mmCIF file of N, CA and C in Angstrom:
data_model
loop_
_atom_site.group_PDB
_atom_site.id
_atom_site.type_symbol
_atom_site.label_atom_id
_atom_site.label_comp_id
_atom_site.label_asym_id
_atom_site.label_seq_id
_atom_site.Cartn_x
_atom_site.Cartn_y
_atom_site.Cartn_z
ATOM 1 N N ARG A 7 14.479 64.533 -84.791
ATOM 2 C CA ARG A 7 13.722 65.899 -84.561
ATOM 3 C C ARG A 7 14.886 66.521 -84.544
ATOM 4 N N SER A 8 16.056 66.508 -84.269
ATOM 5 C CA SER A 8 17.276 67.233 -84.046
ATOM 6 C C SER A 8 17.879 68.065 -84.800
ATOM 7 N N GLY A 9 17.492 67.775 -86.380
ATOM 8 C CA GLY A 9 18.228 68.732 -86.958
ATOM 9 C C GLY A 9 19.679 67.184 -87.771
ATOM 10 N N ALA A 10 20.279 65.884 -87.318
ATOM 11 C CA ALA A 10 21.123 65.164 -86.695
ATOM 12 C C ALA A 10 20.572 64.504 -88.244
ATOM 13 N N ARG A 11 19.642 63.769 -88.485
ATOM 14 C CA ARG A 11 19.166 63.817 -90.536
ATOM 15 C C ARG A 11 19.388 64.333 -91.400
ATOM 16 N N ASN A 12 19.408 66.259 -90.572
ATOM 17 C CA ASN A 12 19.069 66.498 -92.473
ATOM 18 C C ASN A 12 20.674 67.023 -92.265
ATOM 19 N N THR A 13 21.257 67.461 -91.372
ATOM 20 C CA THR A 13 22.580 67.291 -91.375
ATOM 21 C C THR A 13 23.742 66.531 -91.819
ATOM 22 N N ALA A 14 23.226 64.591 -91.617
ATOM 23 C CA ALA A 14 23.742 64.179 -92.515
ATOM 24 C C ALA A 14 23.289 63.725 -93.910
ATOM 25 N N ALA A 15 21.646 63.858 -94.175
ATOM 26 C CA ALA A 15 21.563 64.532 -95.509
ATOM 27 C C ALA A 15 22.962 65.396 -96.152
ATOM 28 N N TRP A 16 22.625 66.211 -95.568
ATOM 29 C CA TRP A 16 23.438 66.804 -96.792
ATOM 30 C C TRP A 16 24.748 66.758 -96.726
ATOM 31 N N GLY A 17 25.133 65.705 -95.649
ATOM 32 C CA GLY A 17 26.497 66.087 -96.017
ATOM 33 C C GLY A 17 26.834 64.817 -96.862
ATOM 34 N N ARG A 18 25.696 64.215 -97.854
ATOM 35 C CA ARG A 18 25.531 62.507 -98.286
ATOM 36 C C ARG A 18 25.224 63.730 -99.588
ATOM 37 N N ARG A 19 24.416 64.233 -99.500
ATOM 38 C CA ARG A 19 24.543 65.154 -101.175
ATOM 39 C C ARG A 19 26.173 65.769 -100.860
ATOM 40 N N LEU A 20 26.999 66.790 -100.902
ATOM 41 C CA LEU A 20 28.072 67.497 -100.660
ATOM 42 C C LEU A 20 29.406 66.237 -101.096
ATOM 43 N N GLY A 21 28.825 64.969 -101.056
ATOM 44 C CA GLY A 21 30.015 63.947 -101.724
ATOM 45 C C GLY A 21 31.322 63.773 -100.142
ATOM 46 N N ARG A 22 30.379 64.384 -98.634
ATOM 47 C CA ARG A 22 31.085 64.181 -97.211
ATOM 48 C C ARG A 22 30.919 62.901 -96.904
ATOM 49 N N PRO A 23 31.866 62.565 -96.037
ATOM 50 C CA PRO A 23 32.077 61.309 -95.085
ATOM 51 C C PRO A 23 31.042 61.607 -94.004
ATOM 52 N N VAL A 24 29.655 60.652 -93.799
ATOM 53 C CA VAL A 24 28.887 60.888 -92.865
ATOM 54 C C VAL A 24 29.232 59.396 -91.581
ATOM 55 N N LEU A 25 29.370 60.086 -90.638
ATOM 56 C CA LEU A 25 29.745 58.824 -89.130
ATOM 57 C C LEU A 25 28.990 59.775 -88.156
ATOM 58 N N ALA A 26 28.912 58.063 -87.519
ATOM 59 C CA ALA A 26 27.822 58.208 -86.647
ATOM 60 C C ALA A 26 28.548 57.285 -85.072
ATOM 61 N N VAL A 27 27.901 58.185 -84.004
ATOM 62 C CA VAL A 27 28.580 57.685 -82.446
ATOM 63 C C VAL A 27 27.705 56.280 -82.474
ATOM 64 N N PRO A 28 27.603 55.667 -81.622
ATOM 65 C CA PRO A 28 26.164 54.570 -80.939
ATOM 66 C C PRO A 28 25.705 54.958 -80.242
ATOM 67 N N GLY A 29 25.024 55.183 -79.500
ATOM 68 C CA GLY A 29 24.687 55.074 -78.247
ATOM 69 C C GLY A 29 24.066 53.690 -77.212
ATOM 70 N N PRO A 30 23.155 54.159 -76.091
ATOM 71 C CA PRO A 30 22.711 52.920 -75.707
ATOM 72 C C PRO A 30 21.644 52.386 -76.724
ATOM 73 N N VAL A 31 21.203 50.821 -76.819
ATOM 74 C CA VAL A 31 20.311 51.125 -77.344
ATOM 75 C C VAL A 31 18.651 51.187 -76.572
ATOM 76 N N THR A 32 18.662 51.634 -75.333
ATOM 77 C CA THR A 32 17.297 51.097 -74.596
ATOM 78 C C THR A 32 17.011 53.714 -74.630
ATOM 79 N N SER A 33 18.330 54.335 -75.529
ATOM 80 C CA SER A 33 17.890 55.529 -75.166
ATOM 81 C C SER A 33 17.545 56.612 -77.015
ATOM 82 N N ALA A 34 16.397 56.629 -76.709
ATOM 83 C CA ALA A 34 15.362 57.497 -78.027
ATOM 84 C C ALA A 34 16.561 57.920 -78.150
ATOM 85 N N ALA A 35 17.528 58.677 -77.356
ATOM 86 C CA ALA A 35 18.786 59.549 -77.758
ATOM 87 C C ALA A 35 19.313 58.933 -79.296
ATOM 88 N N SER A 36 18.907 57.740 -78.778
ATOM 89 C CA SER A 36 20.006 56.897 -80.393
ATOM 90 C C SER A 36 19.743 56.856 -81.050
ATOM 91 N N GLN A 37 17.932 56.866 -81.418
ATOM 92 C CA GLN A 37 18.562 55.360 -82.133
ATOM 93 C C GLN A 37 18.103 56.542 -83.737
ATOM 94 N N GLY A 38 17.805 58.082 -83.574
ATOM 95 C CA GLY A 38 18.361 58.152 -84.921
ATOM 96 C C GLY A 38 19.693 57.916 -86.055
ATOM 97 N N CYS A 39 20.512 57.665 -85.084
ATOM 98 C CA CYS A 39 22.578 57.112 -84.940
ATOM 99 C C CYS A 39 22.515 55.821 -85.262
ATOM 100 N N HIS A 40 21.512 55.172 -84.598
ATOM 101 C CA HIS A 40 21.302 53.190 -84.608
ATOM 102 C C HIS A 40 21.117 52.720 -86.126
ATOM 103 N N ARG A 41 18.943 54.209 -86.153
ATOM 104 C CA ARG A 41 19.400 53.747 -87.905
ATOM 105 C C ARG A 41 19.690 54.342 -88.679
ATOM 106 N N MET A 42 20.726 55.528 -88.936
ATOM 107 C CA MET A 42 21.164 55.347 -90.409
ATOM 108 C C MET A 42 22.671 54.884 -89.453
ATOM 109 N N ILE A 43 23.006 54.435 -89.308
ATOM 110 C CA ILE A 43 23.485 53.221 -89.017
ATOM 111 C C ILE A 43 23.179 51.776 -89.680
ATOM 112 N N ARG A 44 22.047 51.280 -89.420
ATOM 113 C CA ARG A 44 21.913 50.479 -90.167
ATOM 114 C C ARG A 44 21.330 50.561 -91.465
ATOM 115 N N GLU A 45 20.370 51.524 -92.097
ATOM 116 C CA GLU A 45 20.462 51.948 -93.448
ATOM 117 C C GLU A 45 21.350 52.749 -94.169
ATOM 118 N N GLN A 46 22.596 51.946 -93.564
ATOM 119 C CA GLN A 46 23.440 52.328 -94.352
ATOM 120 C C GLN A 46 23.658 53.928 -94.817
ATOM 121 N N GLU A 47 23.494 54.642 -94.607
ATOM 122 C CA GLU A 47 22.807 56.528 -94.191
ATOM 123 C C GLU A 47 24.880 57.379 -93.714
ATOM 124 N N ALA A 48 24.842 56.135 -92.619
ATOM 125 C CA ALA A 48 25.871 56.427 -91.939
ATOM 126 C C ALA A 48 27.722 55.446 -91.354
ATOM 127 N N ARG A 49 28.440 56.232 -91.563
ATOM 128 C CA ARG A 49 28.901 54.255 -90.762
ATOM 129 C C ARG A 49 29.587 54.736 -89.389
ATOM 130 N N LEU A 50 29.206 53.296 -89.257
ATOM 131 C CA LEU A 50 29.627 53.422 -87.269
ATOM 132 C C LEU A 50 30.965 53.481 -86.756
ATOM 133 N N VAL A 51 31.574 54.324 -86.100
ATOM 134 C CA VAL A 51 32.220 55.084 -85.392
ATOM 135 C C VAL A 51 32.799 54.677 -83.828
ATOM 136 N N GLY A 52 33.090 54.697 -82.974
ATOM 137 C CA GLY A 52 33.248 54.691 -82.215
ATOM 138 C C GLY A 52 34.825 55.463 -81.427
ATOM 139 N N THR A 53 35.778 55.600 -81.781
ATOM 140 C CA THR A 53 36.672 56.361 -81.173
ATOM 141 C C THR A 53 37.121 56.985 -82.379
ATOM 142 N N ALA A 54 38.367 57.618 -81.728
ATOM 143 C CA ALA A 54 38.972 59.437 -82.441
ATOM 144 C C ALA A 54 39.316 58.232 -83.789
ATOM 145 N N ARG A 55 40.276 58.041 -83.903
ATOM 146 C CA ARG A 55 40.405 57.167 -84.752
ATOM 147 C C ARG A 55 40.047 56.399 -86.078
ATOM 148 N N GLU A 56 39.048 55.848 -85.022
ATOM 149 C CA GLU A 56 37.646 55.686 -86.175
ATOM 150 C C GLU A 56 38.177 56.745 -88.230
ATOM 151 N N VAL A 57 37.775 57.934 -86.508
ATOM 152 C CA VAL A 57 37.165 59.038 -87.437
ATOM 153 C C VAL A 57 38.815 59.748 -88.115
ATOM 154 N N VAL A 58 39.553 59.543 -88.087
ATOM 155 C CA VAL A 58 40.799 59.588 -88.242
ATOM 156 C C VAL A 58 40.904 58.848 -90.470
ATOM 157 N N GLU A 59 40.754 57.534 -89.903
ATOM 158 C CA GLU A 59 40.769 56.014 -90.008
ATOM 159 C C GLU A 59 39.570 56.890 -91.343
ATOM 160 N N GLU A 60 38.690 57.004 -90.876
ATOM 161 C CA GLU A 60 38.150 57.673 -92.230
ATOM 162 C C GLU A 60 37.651 58.846 -92.846
ATOM 163 N N VAL A 61 38.543 59.822 -92.404
ATOM 164 C CA VAL A 61 38.425 61.192 -93.062
ATOM 165 C C VAL A 61 39.399 61.600 -93.417
ATOM 166 N N GLY A 62 40.499 61.316 -93.162
ATOM 167 C CA GLY A 62 41.303 61.853 -92.417
ATOM 168 C C GLY A 62 42.077 62.774 -91.344
ATOM 169 N N PRO A 63 43.638 62.493 -90.833
ATOM 170 C CA PRO A 63 43.790 63.590 -90.494
ATOM 171 C C PRO A 63 43.509 65.364 -90.433
ATOM 172 N N MET A 64 43.020 66.271 -89.688
ATOM 173 C CA MET A 64 42.968 67.619 -89.535
ATOM 174 C C MET A 64 43.990 67.552 -90.321
ATOM 175 N N GLY A 65 44.125 69.176 -91.296
ATOM 176 C CA GLY A 65 44.270 70.322 -91.741
ATOM 177 C C GLY A 65 45.774 69.157 -92.781
ATOM 178 N N VAL A 66 45.393 67.738 -93.087
ATOM 179 C CA VAL A 66 46.275 67.422 -94.073
ATOM 180 C C VAL A 66 45.894 67.233 -95.411
ATOM 181 N N ALA A 67 46.107 66.703 -96.076
ATOM 182 C CA ALA A 67 45.168 66.212 -97.386
ATOM 183 C C ALA A 67 46.037 65.453 -98.243
ATOM 184 N N ASP A 68 45.241 64.718 -99.053
ATOM 185 C CA ASP A 68 46.053 63.709 -99.944
ATOM 186 C C ASP A 68 46.638 63.958 -100.778
ATOM 187 N N ASP A 69 47.942 63.698 -101.041
ATOM 188 C CA ASP A 69 47.726 63.776 -102.420
ATOM 189 C C ASP A 69 47.436 62.983 -103.139
ATOM 190 N N GLY A 70 47.105 61.834 -102.583
ATOM 191 C CA GLY A 70 46.380 61.336 -104.158
ATOM 192 C C GLY A 70 47.575 59.776 -104.329
ATOM 193 N N ASP A 71 48.824 59.793 -104.058
ATOM 194 C CA ASP A 71 49.675 58.318 -103.975
ATOM 195 C C ASP A 71 48.880 57.185 -102.843
ATOM 196 N N GLY A 72 48.241 58.233 -101.295
ATOM 197 C CA GLY A 72 47.429 57.676 -100.308
ATOM 198 C C GLY A 72 48.572 57.598 -99.109
ATOM 199 N N ARG A 73 49.509 58.635 -99.429
ATOM 200 C CA ARG A 73 50.274 59.953 -98.571
ATOM 201 C C ARG A 73 49.332 60.471 -97.942
ATOM 202 N N TRP A 74 50.144 60.964 -96.944
ATOM 203 C CA TRP A 74 48.774 62.900 -95.826
ATOM 204 C C TRP A 74 50.057 62.936 -95.673
ATOM 205 N N VAL A 75 49.821 64.812 -96.399
ATOM 206 C CA VAL A 75 51.008 65.989 -95.846
ATOM 207 C C VAL A 75 49.620 67.519 -95.912
ATOM 208 N N ARG A 76 50.678 67.778 -95.016
ATOM 209 C CA ARG A 76 50.248 70.086 -94.932
ATOM 210 C C ARG A 76 49.577 70.001 -95.730
ATOM 211 N N ALA A 77 48.480 70.324 -95.600
ATOM 212 C CA ALA A 77 46.844 71.121 -96.649
ATOM 213 C C ALA A 77 47.798 72.731 -96.419
ATOM 214 N N LEU A 78 48.558 73.136 -95.816
ATOM 215 C CA LEU A 78 49.259 74.202 -95.702
ATOM 216 C C LEU A 78 50.140 73.436 -94.416
ATOM 217 N N ASP A 79 51.685 73.197 -95.734
ATOM 218 C CA ASP A 79 52.999 73.578 -94.705
ATOM 219 C C ASP A 79 53.585 74.807 -96.628
ATOM 220 N N GLY A 80 54.416 75.095 -95.523
ATOM 221 C CA GLY A 80 54.902 76.415 -96.800
ATOM 222 C C GLY A 80 54.339 77.875 -95.932
ATOM 223 N N LEU A 81 52.997 77.287 -95.753
ATOM 224 C CA LEU A 81 52.724 78.563 -95.208
ATOM 225 C C LEU A 81 52.938 79.753 -93.926
ATOM 226 N N SER A 82 53.562 80.780 -93.742
ATOM 227 C CA SER A 82 53.335 80.528 -91.972
ATOM 228 C C SER A 82 53.214 82.926 -92.374
ATOM 229 N N GLY A 83 53.153 83.413 -91.323
ATOM 230 C CA GLY A 83 52.874 84.843 -90.983
ATOM 231 C C GLY A 83 51.714 85.670 -91.245
ATOM 232 N N ASP A 84 51.965 86.341 -92.360
ATOM 233 C CA ASP A 84 50.439 86.090 -93.187
ATOM 234 C C ASP A 84 49.823 85.458 -93.912
ATOM 235 N N MET A 85 50.728 84.537 -95.266
ATOM 236 C CA MET A 85 49.762 84.335 -95.441
ATOM 237 C C MET A 85 48.349 83.557 -94.645
ATOM 238 N N ALA A 86 49.890 82.133 -93.435
ATOM 239 C CA ALA A 86 49.381 80.968 -92.910
ATOM 240 C C ALA A 86 47.702 82.174 -91.838
ATOM 241 N N ALA A 87 48.184 83.331 -91.207
ATOM 242 C CA ALA A 87 46.624 84.028 -91.057
ATOM 243 C C ALA A 87 46.028 84.357 -91.541
ATOM 244 N N VAL A 88 46.068 85.357 -92.772
ATOM 245 C CA VAL A 88 44.681 85.414 -93.692
ATOM 246 C C VAL A 88 44.055 84.171 -94.243
ATOM 247 N N TYR A 89 44.940 82.874 -94.348
ATOM 248 C CA TYR A 89 43.962 81.427 -95.023
ATOM 249 C C TYR A 89 43.262 81.370 -93.728
ATOM 250 N N GLU A 90 43.492 81.006 -92.361
ATOM 251 C CA GLU A 90 43.502 80.842 -90.889
ATOM 252 C C GLU A 90 41.772 81.952 -91.489
ATOM 253 N N ALA A 91 41.756 82.549 -90.969
ATOM 254 C CA ALA A 91 40.710 83.609 -91.482
ATOM 255 C C ALA A 91 39.999 83.599 -92.725
ATOM 256 N N LEU A 92 39.432 82.921 -93.560
ATOM 257 C CA LEU A 92 38.418 82.236 -94.151
ATOM 258 C C LEU A 92 38.169 81.393 -94.157
ATOM 259 N N PRO A 93 36.610 81.821 -93.921
ATOM 260 C CA PRO A 93 35.321 80.088 -94.195
ATOM 261 C C PRO A 93 35.673 79.249 -94.509
ATOM 262 N N ALA A 94 34.868 78.768 -94.235
ATOM 263 C CA ALA A 94 34.879 77.575 -94.486
ATOM 264 C C ALA A 94 34.950 77.065 -95.644
ATOM 265 N N ALA A 95 33.297 78.236 -95.854
ATOM 266 C CA ALA A 95 31.891 77.886 -97.279
ATOM 267 C C ALA A 95 32.269 78.816 -97.598
ATOM 268 N N GLY A 96 32.140 79.975 -98.987
ATOM 269 C CA GLY A 96 31.340 80.991 -98.791
ATOM 270 C C GLY A 96 33.056 82.339 -99.012
ATOM 271 N N ALA A 97 32.207 83.440 -99.860
ATOM 272 C CA ALA A 97 32.885 84.009 -99.799
ATOM 273 C C ALA A 97 33.367 84.901 -98.681
ATOM 274 N N VAL A 98 34.573 85.832 -98.765
ATOM 275 C CA VAL A 98 34.452 87.466 -97.343
ATOM 276 C C VAL A 98 35.196 88.423 -98.395
ATOM 277 N N SER A 99 35.661 89.763 -98.028
ATOM 278 C CA SER A 99 35.675 90.877 -98.961
ATOM 279 C C SER A 99 37.285 91.164 -97.782
ATOM 280 N N VAL A 100 38.510 91.769 -97.941
ATOM 281 C CA VAL A 100 39.133 92.142 -97.656
ATOM 282 C C VAL A 100 39.405 92.279 -95.773
ATOM 283 N N GLN A 101 38.089 93.815 -95.583
ATOM 284 C CA GLN A 101 37.465 93.855 -95.203
ATOM 285 C C GLN A 101 37.658 93.285 -93.757
ATOM 286 N N HIS A 102 37.389 92.157 -93.858
ATOM 287 C CA HIS A 102 36.296 90.960 -92.986
ATOM 288 C C HIS A 102 37.503 90.021 -92.449
ATOM 289 N N LEU A 103 38.234 90.177 -93.513
ATOM 290 C CA LEU A 103 39.575 88.994 -93.681
ATOM 291 C C LEU A 103 40.859 90.249 -93.066
ATOM 292 N N SER A 104 40.882 91.664 -92.903
ATOM 293 C CA SER A 104 41.194 92.104 -91.944
ATOM 294 C C SER A 104 41.141 92.128 -90.351
ATOM 295 N N GLU A 105 39.824 91.986 -90.219
ATOM 296 C CA GLU A 105 39.644 92.400 -89.329
ATOM 297 C C GLU A 105 39.828 91.377 -88.412
ATOM 298 N N THR A 106 39.617 90.004 -88.974
ATOM 299 C CA THR A 106 39.443 88.485 -88.754
ATOM 300 C C THR A 106 40.795 88.141 -88.267
ATOM 301 N N SER A 107 41.723 88.174 -89.734
ATOM 302 C CA SER A 107 42.944 88.357 -88.922
ATOM 303 C C SER A 107 43.749 89.296 -88.183
ATOM 304 N N GLY A 108 43.136 90.249 -88.090
ATOM 305 C CA GLY A 108 44.350 91.474 -86.863
ATOM 306 C C GLY A 108 45.604 91.668 -87.845
ATOM 307 N N LEU A 109 45.517 91.786 -89.303
ATOM 308 C CA LEU A 109 46.043 92.033 -89.535
ATOM 309 C C LEU A 109 45.612 93.368 -90.328
ATOM 310 N N LEU A 110 46.552 94.575 -91.121
ATOM 311 C CA LEU A 110 45.896 95.281 -91.622
ATOM 312 C C LEU A 110 45.385 94.927 -92.858
ATOM 313 N N PRO A 111 44.165 95.825 -93.491
ATOM 314 C CA PRO A 111 44.151 95.921 -95.362
ATOM 315 C C PRO A 111 45.526 95.673 -95.769
ATOM 316 N N GLU A 112 46.570 95.994 -96.487
ATOM 317 C CA GLU A 112 47.315 96.066 -97.088
ATOM 318 C C GLU A 112 48.605 95.008 -97.128
ATOM 319 N N ARG A 113 47.923 94.516 -96.044
ATOM 320 C CA ARG A 113 48.685 93.696 -95.467
ATOM 321 C C ARG A 113 47.954 91.277 -96.591
ATOM 322 N N VAL A 114 46.910 92.150 -96.633
ATOM 323 C CA VAL A 114 45.624 90.562 -96.540
ATOM 324 C C VAL A 114 45.772 90.965 -97.588
ATOM 325 N N ARG A 115 46.333 92.531 -98.232
ATOM 326 C CA ARG A 115 45.974 91.922 -99.692
ATOM 327 C C ARG A 115 47.202 91.603 -100.962
ATOM 328 N N ALA A 116 48.499 91.616 -99.223
ATOM 329 C CA ALA A 116 49.167 91.739 -99.911
ATOM 330 C C ALA A 116 49.743 90.343 -100.625
ATOM 331 N N ALA A 117 49.178 89.158 -99.358
ATOM 332 C CA ALA A 117 49.010 88.330 -99.425
ATOM 333 C C ALA A 117 47.657 86.925 -99.904
ATOM 334 N N LEU A 118 46.605 87.785 -100.117
ATOM 335 C CA LEU A 118 45.633 86.765 -101.321
ATOM 336 C C LEU A 118 46.292 86.316 -102.460
ATOM 337 N N PRO A 119 46.250 86.744 -103.898
ATOM 338 C CA PRO A 119 47.756 87.397 -104.849
ATOM 339 C C PRO A 119 48.938 85.631 -104.464
ATOM 340 N N LEU A 120 49.888 85.650 -103.296
ATOM 341 C CA LEU A 120 49.953 84.760 -102.841
ATOM 342 C C LEU A 120 49.225 82.856 -103.085
ATOM 343 N N LEU A 121 49.197 83.531 -101.992
ATOM 344 C CA LEU A 121 47.654 82.328 -102.032
ATOM 345 C C LEU A 121 46.469 81.858 -102.821
ATOM 346 N N GLU A 122 46.971 82.433 -103.757
ATOM 347 C CA GLU A 122 45.977 82.948 -105.354
ATOM 348 C C GLU A 122 47.111 81.905 -105.711
ATOM 349 N N LEU A 123 47.647 82.371 -106.092
ATOM 350 C CA LEU A 123 49.206 81.336 -106.825
ATOM 351 C C LEU A 123 49.434 79.982 -105.722
ATOM 352 N N GLU A 124 50.065 79.751 -105.120
ATOM 353 C CA GLU A 124 49.590 78.105 -104.325
ATOM 354 C C GLU A 124 48.939 77.735 -104.517
ATOM 355 N N GLY A 125 47.056 78.085 -105.019
ATOM 356 C CA GLY A 125 46.565 77.466 -105.207
ATOM 357 C C GLY A 125 45.194 77.112 -103.917
ATOM 358 N N HIS A 126 45.700 78.132 -102.973
ATOM 359 C CA HIS A 126 45.300 78.107 -101.784
ATOM 360 C C HIS A 126 43.538 78.635 -101.459
ATOM 361 N N VAL A 127 43.488 80.035 -101.998
ATOM 362 C CA VAL A 127 42.023 80.769 -102.523
ATOM 363 C C VAL A 127 41.993 81.062 -104.039
ATOM 364 N N GLN A 128 41.224 81.121 -103.909
ATOM 365 C CA GLN A 128 39.878 81.947 -105.177
ATOM 366 C C GLN A 128 39.098 83.204 -105.424
ATOM 367 N N ARG A 129 39.468 84.143 -105.913
ATOM 368 C CA ARG A 129 38.843 85.725 -106.084
ATOM 369 C C ARG A 129 37.614 84.653 -106.511
ATOM 370 N N GLU A 130 35.778 85.038 -105.504
ATOM 371 C CA GLU A 130 34.806 84.746 -106.387
ATOM 372 C C GLU A 130 34.262 86.972 -106.131
ATOM 373 N N ALA A 131 32.617 86.461 -106.977
ATOM 374 C CA ALA A 131 32.884 87.663 -107.160
ATOM 375 C C ALA A 131 32.389 88.195 -105.993
ATOM 376 N N ALA A 132 32.222 87.201 -104.959
ATOM 377 C CA ALA A 132 31.578 88.254 -102.641
ATOM 378 C C ALA A 132 32.266 87.835 -102.227
ATOM 379 N N GLY A 133 34.168 88.553 -103.335
ATOM 380 C CA GLY A 133 35.367 88.607 -101.888
ATOM 381 C C GLY A 133 36.541 86.643 -102.485
ATOM 382 N N TRP A 134 36.815 86.576 -101.559
ATOM 383 C CA TRP A 134 37.584 85.575 -101.343
ATOM 384 C C TRP A 134 37.524 84.708 -100.993
ATOM 385 N N ALA A 135 37.421 83.117 -101.283
ATOM 386 C CA ALA A 135 37.085 81.824 -100.847
ATOM 387 C C ALA A 135 38.263 80.620 -101.019
ATOM 388 N N ARG A 136 38.244 80.242 -100.271
ATOM 389 C CA ARG A 136 39.381 78.583 -99.672
ATOM 390 C C ARG A 136 38.947 77.620 -101.893
ATOM 391 N N SER A 137 39.755 77.692 -102.227
ATOM 392 C CA SER A 137 39.796 77.117 -102.822
ATOM 393 C C SER A 137 39.591 75.408 -103.024
ATOM 394 N N ARG A 138 38.051 75.191 -104.191
ATOM 395 C CA ARG A 138 37.429 74.119 -103.863
ATOM 396 C C ARG A 138 39.299 72.260 -104.282
#
């Protein structure tokens, strides 16, 4: 009823890991997580270390050889500010990026092509988005 199962279903559809933290077996609020774990709809995790084992550390990416590398290594200044201002999903305008990053629109416009060349962002009909 809380929407957690719906969110988990969307996560699976999007190919994202779905994790669940078990709760007390006597609690009605824990039954949804327990059911997802039992039916193998979610992986059981109990610690932050187990979460990192499943999805990897935040702000890093797998280089394809099993090594973790910082996804934003080499980004600093305006480029880092613009990238951080981009939403996780969807595209936004230069004006929105300017307001969110605190940079002048001209500086945002200068950073975006550099981010695009490095493969961090892409231009879409609705504006700029993080590359997939």
